[in-house]
Amino acid sequence: MIRLEAMGGDVEIDADIVAKGLKMDVSRLRTDMQAGRVTCQCERGIEEDAGRMRITFYSKTCQYRLVVDDRGRIVQSSVVNFGRQGGGVAVRNKAKA
């Protein structure tokens, strides 16, 4: 589960979840985030997606996207592996409630 701070808009995600999604270990994730090699974008849903949040992590070789509900439950995730050629292969998973 992901902790969402409604008042301040903060999002707190366990590093193990992100590292697994980006296909790296937690120590490399932390190092790469501090160096700016892993970045993140958070978007709040509107209209039919109100109450949801899309959180996308980017590395040099991979994109890991989570969609979470207002309780912090992951309802969808996807990984795009850019590989060496820069082309992507997408894998999507819908969480089972």
PDB file of C-alpha atoms in Angstrom, residues 9-50:
ATOM      1  CA  GLY A   9      -0.354  16.363  -1.315  1.00  0.00           C
ATOM      2  CA  ASP A  10       2.624  14.225  -0.266  1.00  0.00           C
ATOM      3  CA  VAL A  11       3.074  10.715  -1.611  1.00  0.00           C
ATOM      4  CA  GLU A  12       5.192   8.152   0.198  1.00  0.00           C
ATOM      5  CA  ILE A  13       6.048   4.915  -1.608  1.00  0.00           C
ATOM      6  CA  ASP A  14       8.093   2.024  -0.256  1.00  0.00           C
ATOM      7  CA  ALA A  15      11.433   1.973  -2.096  1.00  0.00           C
ATOM      8  CA  ASP A  16      11.104  -1.800  -2.564  1.00  0.00           C
ATOM      9  CA  ILE A  17       8.012  -1.284  -4.751  1.00  0.00           C
ATOM     10  CA  VAL A  18       9.746   1.284  -6.962  1.00  0.00           C
ATOM     11  CA  ALA A  19      13.023  -0.645  -7.194  1.00  0.00           C
ATOM     12  CA  LYS A  20      11.194  -3.805  -8.237  1.00  0.00           C
ATOM     13  CA  GLY A  21       9.237  -1.874 -10.884  1.00  0.00           C
ATOM     14  CA  LEU A  22      12.410  -0.310 -12.295  1.00  0.00           C
ATOM     15  CA  LYS A  23      14.256  -3.659 -12.172  1.00  0.00           C
ATOM     16  CA  MET A  24      16.994  -2.497  -9.798  1.00  0.00           C
ATOM     17  CA  ASP A  25      17.957  -2.951  -6.166  1.00  0.00           C
ATOM     18  CA  VAL A  26      17.009  -0.398  -3.501  1.00  0.00           C
ATOM     19  CA  SER A  27      20.552   0.896  -2.962  1.00  0.00           C
ATOM     20  CA  ARG A  28      20.932   1.667  -6.682  1.00  0.00           C
ATOM     21  CA  LEU A  29      17.487   3.314  -6.711  1.00  0.00           C
ATOM     22  CA  ARG A  30      18.495   5.645  -3.884  1.00  0.00           C
ATOM     23  CA  THR A  31      21.827   6.470  -5.515  1.00  0.00           C
ATOM     24  CA  ASP A  32      20.200   7.088  -8.906  1.00  0.00           C
ATOM     25  CA  MET A  33      17.449   9.277  -7.395  1.00  0.00           C
ATOM     26  CA  GLN A  34      20.011  11.401  -5.537  1.00  0.00           C
ATOM     27  CA  ALA A  35      22.023  11.795  -8.758  1.00  0.00           C
ATOM     28  CA  GLY A  36      18.905  12.672 -10.792  1.00  0.00           C
ATOM     29  CA  ARG A  37      19.102   9.517 -12.931  1.00  0.00           C
ATOM     30  CA  VAL A  38      15.699   8.389 -11.620  1.00  0.00           C
ATOM     31  CA  THR A  39      12.925  10.966 -11.623  1.00  0.00           C
ATOM     32  CA  CYS A  40       9.241  10.931 -10.741  1.00  0.00           C
ATOM     33  CA  GLN A  41       6.063  12.636 -11.901  1.00  0.00           C
ATOM     34  CA  CYS A  42       2.787  12.636  -9.925  1.00  0.00           C
ATOM     35  CA  GLU A  43      -0.594  13.511 -11.433  1.00  0.00           C
ATOM     36  CA  ARG A  44      -3.971  13.756  -9.688  1.00  0.00           C
ATOM     37  CA  GLY A  45      -7.012  12.401 -11.497  1.00  0.00           C
ATOM     38  CA  ILE A  46      -9.924  14.627 -12.490  1.00  0.00           C
ATOM     39  CA  GLU A  47     -13.513  13.910 -13.542  1.00  0.00           C
ATOM     40  CA  GLU A  48     -13.940  10.116 -13.850  1.00  0.00           C
ATOM     41  CA  ASP A  49     -10.437   9.608 -12.378  1.00  0.00           C
ATOM     42  CA  ALA A  50     -11.015  11.862  -9.360  1.00  0.00           C
TER      43      ALA A  50
END
